[in-house]
Amino acid sequence: MPDQDTFIPKQDRRRQAECPHCSNRVAMSLRNLRWIHPELKNPGPIQMPGQHVEEQVWSCDFCDMAVVELYSVDRLPSKPKNVRVAGEHKWTLISRVWPAQEPRPLSPDAPDKVRDLFLEAGRAEAVGAFRLAGVGYRSVVEEICKERGAAGRNLHAMISDLARLNVSQSVIDGFHEARLLGNDSVHNGLEYAPDEVADVAGLIEEAVLILYVQPAERQRMAAARLARRTAHGAGAGSPQPSAP
């Protein structure tokens, strides 16, 4: 746990988020912020309309570890417009600087091509390229549908056909969410919020758990029981070791 004396006192802003250090969804407190572009400075209470890039330092209220993020900030004109002072601010996450954001891995039980596509999408998500990540996660779903043998003229039909292959409705619904995310990203230029993209990635991870990981684990456990049963049977008629 870091030395509390080294921390800048908490500011008023707080949020709920998953801490990348302890993985708990907890309250996080803003410790410090500063502008880093177009100039390096600590902002005052009164600002003019415009744009800047801002570095924010947050701390987890559970483990006290720091999280550093970069945001693009639009300082919107206030109302009435004859007052040349910024009113509302709009923050857009650019990237997490610390701790480094790692691409999302998938279990080795998933097919190699599914894992490769998911890793590529995760890399895009990690650097804040959320439209590219949306397209990538859509590609993951399409590959899973092909691997499972789903039929259809388009991805919507292929996802719906998974019901014929005894895929649960919750997985199908999650795949449709990923399809819409990708469609909006590539066709409509819509960029979803980071947590919305992360949620779709989580839906795919859950689907991979159900479709690939759990069946593989059951097969491994069945093989282990068979091996134990076979070894026990082979040793049943063997002479017992003599007493010393």
XYZ file of N, CA and C in Angstrom:
732
model
N 0.853 -1.192 0.000
C 0.000 0.000 0.000
C 0.890 1.245 0.000
N 0.618 2.252 -0.826
C 1.482 3.415 -0.903
C 1.408 4.263 0.363
N 2.468 5.034 0.596
C 2.507 5.944 1.729
C 1.491 7.062 1.519
N 0.553 7.209 2.447
C -0.497 8.204 2.285
C 0.064 9.620 2.263
N 1.230 9.838 2.909
C 1.789 11.181 2.946
C 2.249 11.655 1.574
N 2.438 10.721 0.640
C 2.884 11.114 -0.694
C 1.718 11.487 -1.592
N 0.488 11.278 -1.146
C -0.690 11.546 -1.969
C -1.141 12.995 -1.828
N -1.520 13.598 -2.945
C -2.206 14.882 -2.910
C -3.586 14.651 -2.307
N -4.093 15.552 -1.466
C -5.414 15.332 -0.853
C -6.502 15.113 -1.890
N -7.505 14.357 -1.496
C -8.618 14.061 -2.391
C -9.387 15.327 -2.744
N -9.830 15.400 -4.011
C -10.697 16.474 -4.440
C -12.150 16.007 -4.342
N -13.062 16.870 -4.757
C -14.484 16.572 -4.579
C -14.982 15.481 -5.514
N -14.362 15.338 -6.683
C -14.890 14.411 -7.677
C -14.622 12.967 -7.285
N -15.662 12.134 -7.430
C -15.566 10.704 -7.150
C -16.317 9.953 -8.241
N -16.007 8.665 -8.381
C -16.692 7.837 -9.370
C -16.650 6.387 -8.920
N -17.520 5.582 -9.503
C -17.507 4.133 -9.302
C -16.829 3.498 -10.515
N -15.856 2.628 -10.289
C -15.144 1.990 -11.397
C -14.451 0.740 -10.883
N -14.045 -0.116 -11.819
C -13.256 -1.300 -11.458
C -11.799 -0.901 -11.355
N -11.209 -1.125 -10.203
C -9.807 -0.772 -10.000
C -8.916 -1.751 -10.767
N -7.993 -1.263 -11.604
C -7.120 -2.172 -12.351
C -6.073 -2.852 -11.479
N -5.924 -2.405 -10.232
C -4.955 -3.026 -9.323
C -5.578 -4.172 -8.534
N -6.690 -3.886 -7.832
C -7.290 -4.902 -6.956
C -8.499 -5.591 -7.585
N -8.937 -5.114 -8.770
C -10.048 -5.710 -9.533
C -11.392 -5.614 -8.816
N -11.489 -4.777 -7.800
C -12.770 -4.542 -7.131
C -13.473 -3.352 -7.783
N -14.802 -3.438 -7.866
C -15.572 -2.286 -8.333
C -15.877 -1.426 -7.116
N -15.204 -0.301 -7.033
C -15.227 0.506 -5.817
C -15.320 1.985 -6.173
N -15.425 2.802 -5.129
C -15.352 4.251 -5.311
C -13.900 4.644 -5.552
N -13.707 5.595 -6.469
C -12.376 6.133 -6.736
C -12.444 7.643 -6.571
N -11.368 8.211 -6.053
C -11.324 9.639 -5.745
C -10.278 10.329 -6.607
N -10.630 11.507 -7.108
C -9.694 12.295 -7.904
C -8.658 12.927 -6.982
N -7.377 12.688 -7.285
C -6.291 13.232 -6.478
C -5.687 14.484 -7.103
N -5.582 14.490 -8.413
C -4.924 15.618 -9.065
C -5.317 15.647 -10.531
N -5.320 16.836 -11.122
C -5.471 16.961 -12.570
C -4.664 18.158 -13.046
N -4.213 18.076 -14.279
C -3.483 19.180 -14.891
C -3.650 19.111 -16.391
N -3.511 20.249 -17.039
C -3.496 20.288 -18.496
C -2.100 19.894 -18.971
N -2.038 19.115 -20.045
C -0.735 18.791 -20.635
C -0.649 19.227 -22.091
N -1.767 19.706 -22.668
C -1.785 20.231 -24.032
C -3.007 21.137 -24.177
N -2.909 22.295 -24.805
C -1.780 22.855 -25.563
C -0.684 23.468 -24.705
N -0.888 23.502 -23.392
C 0.158 23.977 -22.492
C 0.086 23.177 -21.202
N 1.209 23.148 -20.508
C 1.277 22.422 -19.246
C 0.953 23.390 -18.117
N -0.162 23.148 -17.422
C -0.523 24.052 -16.327
C -1.591 23.402 -15.457
N -1.727 23.933 -14.265
C -2.833 23.571 -13.391
C -3.963 24.560 -13.643
N -5.137 24.086 -14.062
C -6.207 24.999 -14.463
C -6.775 25.769 -13.275
N -7.179 26.996 -13.556
C -7.842 27.808 -12.550
C -9.338 27.567 -12.557
N -10.074 28.226 -11.660
C -11.523 28.000 -11.576
C -12.298 28.569 -12.754
N -11.753 29.596 -13.423
C -12.426 30.223 -14.565
C -11.635 29.903 -15.825
N -12.304 29.347 -16.833
C -11.649 28.943 -18.076
C -12.442 29.451 -19.269
N -11.739 29.699 -20.363
C -12.368 30.121 -21.602
C -12.816 28.887 -22.382
N -13.803 29.022 -23.275
C -14.191 27.891 -24.128
C -13.021 27.426 -24.986
N -12.960 26.149 -25.269
C -11.891 25.602 -26.092
C -11.710 24.120 -25.843
N -10.516 23.625 -26.150
C -10.197 22.212 -25.984
C -8.829 22.072 -25.336
N -8.648 21.002 -24.603
C -7.338 20.693 -24.053
C -7.263 19.207 -23.731
N -6.054 18.726 -23.495
C -5.829 17.355 -23.031
C -5.459 17.431 -21.557
N -6.081 16.565 -20.778
C -5.972 16.645 -19.322
C -5.474 15.326 -18.750
N -4.545 15.414 -17.822
C -4.074 14.245 -17.077
C -4.787 14.213 -15.728
N -5.419 13.080 -15.426
C -6.128 12.931 -14.159
C -5.512 11.779 -13.364
N -5.307 12.007 -12.079
C -4.782 10.978 -11.182
C -5.879 10.617 -10.185
N -6.302 9.355 -10.228
C -7.335 8.837 -9.331
C -6.712 7.831 -8.373
N -7.368 7.609 -7.239
C -6.919 6.560 -6.324
C -8.104 5.698 -5.929
N -7.826 4.419 -5.767
C -8.844 3.461 -5.339
C -9.088 3.632 -3.843
N -10.353 3.760 -3.451
C -10.671 3.917 -2.032
C -10.498 2.617 -1.252
N -10.259 1.497 -1.958
C -10.072 0.213 -1.276
C -8.591 -0.100 -1.078
N -7.804 -0.038 -2.170
C -6.390 -0.419 -2.069
C -5.438 0.778 -2.080
N -5.964 1.983 -2.338
C -5.193 3.232 -2.324
C -4.195 3.360 -3.466
N -4.208 2.448 -4.424
C -3.281 2.549 -5.543
C -3.766 3.597 -6.540
N -2.807 4.197 -7.248
C -3.113 5.292 -8.165
C -3.410 4.786 -9.569
N -4.254 5.520 -10.273
C -4.582 5.268 -11.678
C -4.448 6.595 -12.416
N -3.651 6.613 -13.485
C -3.416 7.837 -14.253
C -4.057 7.688 -15.627
N -4.868 8.673 -16.015
C -5.604 8.625 -17.278
C -5.464 9.948 -18.019
N -5.560 9.874 -19.348
C -5.563 11.065 -20.198
C -6.943 11.247 -20.797
N -7.424 12.486 -20.798
C -8.739 12.808 -21.342
C -8.623 13.965 -22.324
N -9.407 13.887 -23.393
C -9.644 15.036 -24.266
C -10.856 15.776 -23.707
N -10.720 17.084 -23.508
C -11.764 17.864 -22.844
C -12.246 18.979 -23.763
N -13.550 19.035 -23.980
C -14.183 20.149 -24.683
C -14.771 21.089 -23.642
N -14.295 22.338 -23.646
C -14.844 23.350 -22.752
C -15.913 24.120 -23.523
N -17.158 23.799 -23.269
C -18.263 24.344 -24.049
C -18.626 25.741 -23.565
N -19.090 26.610 -24.490
C -19.470 27.976 -24.092
C -20.604 27.955 -23.080
N -20.566 28.897 -22.189
C -21.609 28.990 -21.175
C -22.841 29.671 -21.748
N -23.925 29.603 -21.022
C -25.154 30.297 -21.379
C -25.413 31.363 -20.315
N -25.652 32.630 -20.677
C -25.798 33.156 -22.037
C -24.471 33.211 -22.782
N -24.548 33.162 -24.116
C -23.350 33.051 -24.936
C -22.525 34.331 -24.970
N -23.089 35.455 -24.518
C -22.305 36.688 -24.529
C -21.273 36.712 -23.397
N -21.335 35.742 -22.501
C -20.336 35.609 -21.443
C -19.260 34.648 -21.928
N -18.037 35.187 -22.125
C -16.976 34.360 -22.703
C -16.251 33.562 -21.615
N -17.011 32.669 -20.995
C -16.469 31.767 -19.977
C -17.003 30.375 -20.270
N -16.143 29.372 -20.118
C -16.579 27.998 -20.367
C -17.606 27.578 -19.330
N -18.618 26.864 -19.808
C -19.629 26.332 -18.909
C -19.434 24.842 -18.707
N -20.211 24.055 -19.421
C -20.127 22.596 -19.293
C -18.843 22.062 -19.918
N -18.289 21.028 -19.302
C -17.110 20.344 -19.826
C -17.510 18.939 -20.276
N -16.948 18.510 -21.397
C -17.196 17.163 -21.904
C -15.869 16.421 -21.948
N -15.769 15.328 -21.161
C -14.531 14.551 -21.084
C -14.637 13.286 -21.933
N -13.607 13.003 -22.726
C -13.520 11.770 -23.508
C -12.203 11.076 -23.172
N -12.283 9.838 -22.693
C -11.073 9.104 -22.320
C -10.221 8.817 -23.549
N -8.939 9.170 -23.472
C -7.984 8.848 -24.538
C -7.300 7.520 -24.232
N -6.729 7.406 -23.054
C -6.055 6.164 -22.675
C -5.752 6.174 -21.183
N -5.512 4.974 -20.661
C -5.013 4.850 -19.296
C -3.504 4.730 -19.370
N -2.815 5.611 -18.670
C -1.360 5.650 -18.715
C -0.749 4.694 -17.696
N -1.324 4.658 -16.494
C -0.812 3.789 -15.435
C -1.975 3.240 -14.611
N -1.973 1.955 -14.291
C -1.058 0.930 -14.817
C -1.317 0.683 -16.301
N -0.308 0.204 -17.003
C -0.446 -0.032 -18.440
C -1.623 -0.955 -18.711
N -2.411 -0.588 -19.704
C -3.604 -1.371 -20.032
C -3.226 -2.506 -20.974
N -3.378 -3.725 -20.505
C -2.994 -4.899 -21.281
C -4.163 -5.361 -22.147
N -3.858 -5.874 -23.345
C -4.934 -6.448 -24.170
C -5.597 -7.614 -23.458
N -6.870 -7.783 -23.727
C -7.623 -8.862 -23.088
C -7.207 -10.219 -23.677
N -6.803 -11.182 -22.852
C -6.508 -12.520 -23.369
C -7.746 -13.408 -23.302
N -7.764 -14.438 -24.119
C -8.804 -15.460 -24.043
C -8.170 -16.776 -23.628
N -8.966 -17.660 -23.090
C -8.484 -18.964 -22.650
C -7.886 -19.743 -23.824
N -6.827 -20.511 -23.585
C -6.278 -21.384 -24.634
C -7.278 -22.416 -25.138
N -8.367 -22.625 -24.408
C -9.384 -23.570 -24.865
C -10.174 -23.037 -26.057
N -10.137 -21.721 -26.290
C -10.824 -21.153 -27.452
C -10.015 -21.442 -28.712
N -10.654 -21.541 -29.876
C -9.924 -21.760 -31.127
C -8.900 -20.654 -31.370
N -7.800 -21.010 -32.020
C -6.700 -20.062 -32.219
C -7.146 -18.795 -32.940
N -7.953 -18.943 -33.994
C -8.355 -17.760 -34.755
C -9.246 -16.853 -33.925
N -10.109 -17.440 -33.112
C -10.951 -16.643 -32.212
C -10.074 -15.873 -31.233
N -9.069 -16.530 -30.684
C -8.166 -15.874 -29.734
C -7.387 -14.752 -30.401
N -6.910 -14.985 -31.626
C -6.135 -13.962 -32.333
C -6.981 -12.720 -32.611
N -8.208 -12.929 -33.086
C -9.088 -11.795 -33.368
C -9.438 -11.038 -32.092
N -9.670 -11.770 -31.010
C -10.009 -11.135 -29.740
C -8.827 -10.322 -29.215
N -7.612 -10.848 -29.391
C -6.419 -10.129 -28.946
C -6.243 -8.838 -29.735
N -6.473 -8.878 -31.054
C -6.367 -7.674 -31.877
C -7.379 -6.623 -31.437
N -8.610 -7.056 -31.184
C -9.633 -6.118 -30.718
C -9.260 -5.554 -29.353
N -8.702 -6.402 -28.486
C -8.283 -5.941 -27.168
C -7.163 -4.920 -27.239
N -6.249 -5.074 -28.190
C -5.182 -4.080 -28.364
C -5.756 -2.732 -28.764
N -6.739 -2.758 -29.663
C -7.386 -1.507 -30.064
C -8.095 -0.864 -28.874
N -8.776 -1.681 -28.089
C -9.464 -1.153 -26.903
C -8.466 -0.569 -25.905
N -7.318 -1.231 -25.747
C -6.331 -0.799 -24.757
C -5.753 0.572 -25.067
N -5.671 0.942 -26.347
C -5.113 2.252 -26.714
C -6.200 3.278 -26.981
N -7.451 2.938 -26.668
C -8.534 3.897 -26.816
C -9.117 4.005 -28.205
N -8.785 3.070 -29.108
C -9.373 3.067 -30.459
C -10.670 2.262 -30.407
N -11.713 2.872 -29.864
C -12.912 2.116 -29.517
C -13.753 1.725 -30.731
N -13.745 2.539 -31.789
C -14.465 2.120 -33.005
C -13.785 0.909 -33.624
N -12.464 0.939 -33.679
C -11.721 -0.208 -34.212
C -11.941 -1.438 -33.337
N -11.985 -1.242 -32.032
C -12.253 -2.363 -31.123
C -13.636 -2.940 -31.366
N -14.621 -2.064 -31.613
C -15.980 -2.535 -31.889
C -16.042 -3.411 -33.120
N -15.337 -2.989 -34.174
C -15.282 -3.799 -35.396
C -14.587 -5.127 -35.108
N -13.530 -5.078 -34.300
C -12.793 -6.295 -33.977
C -13.616 -7.295 -33.189
N -14.367 -6.822 -32.210
C -15.188 -7.744 -31.416
C -16.321 -8.330 -32.251
N -16.818 -7.564 -33.205
C -17.812 -8.116 -34.141
C -17.200 -9.261 -34.944
N -15.939 -9.097 -35.374
C -15.254 -10.147 -36.133
C -15.073 -11.410 -35.295
N -14.848 -11.239 -33.998
C -14.721 -12.397 -33.112
C -16.012 -13.204 -33.113
N -17.138 -12.503 -32.988
C -18.436 -13.179 -32.980
C -18.675 -13.900 -34.302
N -18.338 -13.255 -35.405
C -18.533 -13.891 -36.713
C -17.707 -15.171 -36.823
N -16.478 -15.137 -36.327
C -15.623 -16.327 -36.384
C -16.173 -17.441 -35.501
N -16.694 -17.095 -34.331
C -17.288 -18.113 -33.460
C -18.488 -18.758 -34.140
N -19.318 -17.941 -34.787
C -20.486 -18.483 -35.495
C -20.056 -19.465 -36.582
N -19.019 -19.107 -37.330
C -18.529 -19.999 -38.381
C -17.985 -21.285 -37.773
N -17.229 -21.152 -36.693
C -16.620 -22.327 -36.065
C -17.677 -23.272 -35.510
N -18.795 -22.724 -35.040
C -19.864 -23.559 -34.488
C -20.756 -24.158 -35.558
N -20.589 -23.712 -36.815
C -21.389 -24.261 -37.901
C -22.703 -23.554 -38.130
N -22.818 -22.289 -37.699
C -24.057 -21.533 -37.903
C -24.201 -21.155 -39.369
N -25.443 -21.151 -39.846
C -25.733 -20.827 -41.240
C -26.507 -19.516 -41.309
N -26.377 -18.834 -42.461
C -27.129 -17.596 -42.653
C -26.463 -16.710 -43.685
N -27.276 -15.816 -44.278
C -26.766 -14.927 -45.324
C -25.950 -13.776 -44.741
N -26.176 -13.452 -43.492
C -25.454 -12.362 -42.847
C -25.233 -12.719 -41.382
N -24.537 -11.841 -40.675
C -24.187 -12.166 -39.293
C -25.422 -12.238 -38.401
N -26.411 -11.405 -38.657
C -27.646 -11.463 -37.869
C -28.269 -12.852 -37.963
N -28.346 -13.374 -39.180
C -28.942 -14.695 -39.382
C -28.076 -15.789 -38.771
N -26.755 -15.645 -38.877
C -25.859 -16.659 -38.314
C -25.972 -16.715 -36.791
N -26.035 -15.542 -36.167
C -26.178 -15.520 -34.709
C -27.501 -16.157 -34.296
N -28.565 -15.803 -34.992
C -29.881 -16.361 -34.659
C -29.914 -17.868 -34.865
N -29.136 -18.363 -35.849
C -29.117 -19.801 -36.133
C -28.424 -20.600 -35.038
N -27.698 -19.925 -34.157
C -27.039 -20.638 -33.061
C -28.037 -21.330 -32.147
N -29.279 -20.824 -32.124
C -30.309 -21.479 -31.307
C -30.528 -22.910 -31.770
N -30.423 -23.134 -33.082
C -30.572 -24.487 -33.631
C -29.461 -25.402 -33.128
N -28.328 -24.814 -32.766
C -27.167 -25.580 -32.310
C -27.097 -25.646 -30.785
N -28.241 -25.363 -30.150
C -28.369 -25.476 -28.691
C -27.503 -24.479 -27.925
N -27.249 -23.331 -28.533
C -26.565 -22.248 -27.829
C -27.604 -21.462 -27.041
N -27.292 -21.106 -25.823
C -28.264 -20.451 -24.949
C -28.639 -19.067 -25.474
N -29.834 -18.629 -25.104
C -30.323 -17.335 -25.561
C -29.483 -16.187 -25.011
N -28.941 -16.353 -23.817
C -28.109 -15.287 -23.250
C -26.857 -15.057 -24.091
N -26.259 -16.142 -24.601
C -25.096 -16.009 -25.484
C -25.506 -15.356 -26.796
N -26.632 -15.764 -27.350
C -27.122 -15.188 -28.604
C -27.373 -13.694 -28.441
N -27.999 -13.312 -27.346
C -28.259 -11.888 -27.102
C -26.952 -11.101 -26.994
N -25.962 -11.669 -26.316
C -24.671 -11.006 -26.208
C -23.993 -10.844 -27.550
N -24.102 -11.857 -28.405
C -23.516 -11.768 -29.743
C -24.199 -10.693 -30.582
N -25.505 -10.541 -30.432
C -26.194 -9.469 -31.158
C -25.719 -8.098 -30.671
N -25.426 -7.974 -29.383
C -24.883 -6.715 -28.874
C -23.539 -6.410 -29.533
N -22.684 -7.430 -29.663
C -21.390 -7.237 -30.314
C -21.568 -6.895 -31.791
N -22.543 -7.516 -32.440
C -22.815 -7.221 -33.854
C -23.219 -5.758 -34.031
N -24.109 -5.285 -33.175
C -24.564 -3.900 -33.271
C -23.430 -2.922 -32.966
N -22.595 -3.265 -31.996
C -21.440 -2.423 -31.687
C -20.542 -2.272 -32.905
N -20.250 -3.393 -33.574
C -19.405 -3.338 -34.761
C -20.054 -2.607 -35.913
N -21.345 -2.858 -36.134
C -22.052 -2.182 -37.224
C -22.064 -0.675 -37.024
N -22.376 -0.244 -35.811
C -22.407 1.192 -35.533
C -21.029 1.814 -35.693
N -19.997 1.072 -35.320
C -18.633 1.596 -35.394
C -18.178 1.770 -36.832
N -18.455 0.781 -37.691
C -17.917 0.818 -39.051
C -18.824 1.558 -40.023
N -20.135 1.474 -39.833
C -21.058 2.073 -40.800
C -21.529 3.463 -40.391
N -21.715 3.689 -39.101
C -22.281 4.952 -38.636
C -21.260 5.869 -37.976
N -20.033 5.389 -37.809
C -19.009 6.213 -37.171
C -19.296 6.522 -35.719
N -20.116 5.695 -35.078
C -20.484 5.922 -33.683
C -19.414 5.335 -32.770
N -18.927 6.143 -31.849
C -17.935 5.666 -30.884
C -18.597 5.507 -29.527
N -18.594 4.295 -29.023
C -19.197 4.018 -27.726
C -18.224 4.362 -26.597
N -18.774 4.532 -25.409
C -17.960 4.836 -24.234
C -17.090 3.633 -23.876
N -15.950 3.865 -23.212
C -15.054 2.752 -22.868
C -15.727 1.625 -22.105
N -16.593 1.971 -21.130
C -17.228 0.901 -20.360
C -18.244 0.131 -21.188
N -18.826 0.783 -22.210
C -19.772 0.088 -23.086
C -19.045 -0.916 -23.977
N -17.869 -0.535 -24.471
C -17.057 -1.464 -25.265
C -16.558 -2.604 -24.383
N -16.113 -2.271 -23.177
C -15.626 -3.303 -22.254
C -16.725 -4.295 -21.899
N -17.954 -3.807 -21.804
C -19.070 -4.703 -21.482
C -19.277 -5.730 -22.585
N -19.173 -5.304 -23.841
C -19.326 -6.241 -24.960
C -18.185 -7.256 -24.949
N -16.974 -6.796 -24.674
C -15.854 -7.738 -24.568
C -16.119 -8.761 -23.468
N -16.710 -8.305 -22.368
C -17.061 -9.224 -21.291
C -18.113 -10.233 -21.701
N -19.079 -9.799 -22.520
C -20.094 -10.728 -23.022
C -19.458 -11.826 -23.871
N -18.466 -11.450 -24.684
C -17.776 -12.447 -25.506
C -16.977 -13.401 -24.618
N -16.327 -12.868 -23.597
C -15.581 -13.725 -22.669
C -16.502 -14.732 -21.986
N -17.691 -14.284 -21.599
C -18.655 -15.198 -20.984
C -19.086 -16.278 -21.973
N -19.291 -15.883 -23.237
C -19.693 -16.854 -24.253
C -18.596 -17.891 -24.480
N -17.342 -17.435 -24.523
C -16.219 -18.361 -24.698
C -16.134 -19.321 -23.511
N -16.405 -18.818 -22.325
C -16.420 -19.682 -21.140
C -17.458 -20.791 -21.289
N -18.646 -20.419 -21.763
C -19.738 -21.391 -21.894
C -19.496 -22.355 -23.050
N -19.047 -21.826 -24.195
C -18.946 -22.642 -25.412
C -17.681 -23.487 -25.468
N -16.584 -23.003 -24.870
C -15.305 -23.690 -25.044
C -14.647 -24.106 -23.724
N -14.576 -23.187 -22.772
C -13.786 -23.451 -21.569
C -14.441 -24.513 -20.690
N -15.718 -24.327 -20.377
C -16.388 -25.301 -19.505
C -16.445 -26.699 -20.118
N -16.783 -26.873 -21.409
C -16.731 -28.220 -21.992
C -15.332 -28.827 -21.937
N -14.294 -28.005 -22.196
C -12.927 -28.525 -22.147
C -12.554 -28.944 -20.729
N -12.984 -28.160 -19.747
C -12.696 -28.521 -18.355
C -13.391 -29.819 -17.970
N -14.624 -29.988 -18.424
C -15.340 -31.233 -18.120
C -14.654 -32.426 -18.775
N -14.150 -32.241 -19.992
C -13.430 -33.323 -20.664
C -12.153 -33.677 -19.909
N -11.446 -32.652 -19.430
C -10.216 -32.915 -18.679
C -10.513 -33.648 -17.371
N -11.580 -33.250 -16.690
C -11.939 -33.923 -15.443
C -12.374 -35.365 -15.703
N -13.120 -35.578 -16.794
C -13.537 -36.939 -17.141
C -12.324 -37.803 -17.465
N -11.351 -37.223 -18.195
C -10.136 -37.966 -18.523
C -9.336 -38.285 -17.262
N -9.298 -37.330 -16.325
C -8.567 -37.569 -15.077
C -9.227 -38.679 -14.259
N -10.557 -38.682 -14.219
C -11.250 -39.746 -13.479
C -11.031 -41.103 -14.134
N -11.060 -41.124 -15.484
C -10.824 -42.380 -16.197
C -9.420 -42.901 -15.926
N -8.438 -41.992 -15.946
C -7.064 -42.410 -15.683
C -6.921 -42.962 -14.265
N -7.563 -42.293 -13.311
C -7.497 -42.778 -11.934
C -8.183 -44.134 -11.800
N -9.335 -44.276 -12.474
C -10.093 -45.533 -12.422
C -9.273 -46.658 -13.042
N -8.643 -46.370 -14.176
C -7.839 -47.378 -14.869
C -6.637 -47.797 -14.029
N -5.975 -46.788 -13.437
C -4.807 -47.100 -12.605
C -5.204 -47.918 -11.388
N -6.354 -47.588 -10.816
C -6.825 -48.337 -9.645
C -7.153 -49.779 -10.022
N -7.803 -49.943 -11.198
C -8.136 -51.290 -11.645
C -6.902 -52.106 -11.955
N -5.905 -51.480 -12.545
C -4.680 -52.204 -12.888
C -3.929 -52.649 -11.641
N -4.055 -51.882 -10.581
C -3.320 -52.224 -9.365
C -4.100 -53.078 -8.394
N -5.369 -53.392 -8.723
C -6.206 -54.126 -7.760
C -5.682 -55.522 -7.502
N -5.160 -56.213 -8.550
C -4.705 -57.585 -8.358
C -3.226 -57.696 -8.064
N -2.552 -56.589 -7.959
C -1.117 -56.620 -7.713
C -0.842 -57.003 -6.266
N 0.218 -57.726 -6.026
C 0.533 -58.102 -4.634
C 0.864 -56.873 -3.808
N 0.451 -56.914 -2.565
C 0.752 -55.819 -1.665
C 2.237 -55.878 -1.303
N 2.835 -54.727 -1.128
C 4.255 -54.753 -0.730
C 4.410 -55.437 0.623
N 5.466 -56.204 0.734
C 5.691 -56.944 1.989
C 6.052 -55.995 3.116
N 5.670 -56.432 4.309
C 5.978 -55.598 5.474
C 7.462 -55.668 5.764
N 8.042 -54.591 6.229
C 9.489 -54.617 6.534
C 9.783 -55.539 7.697
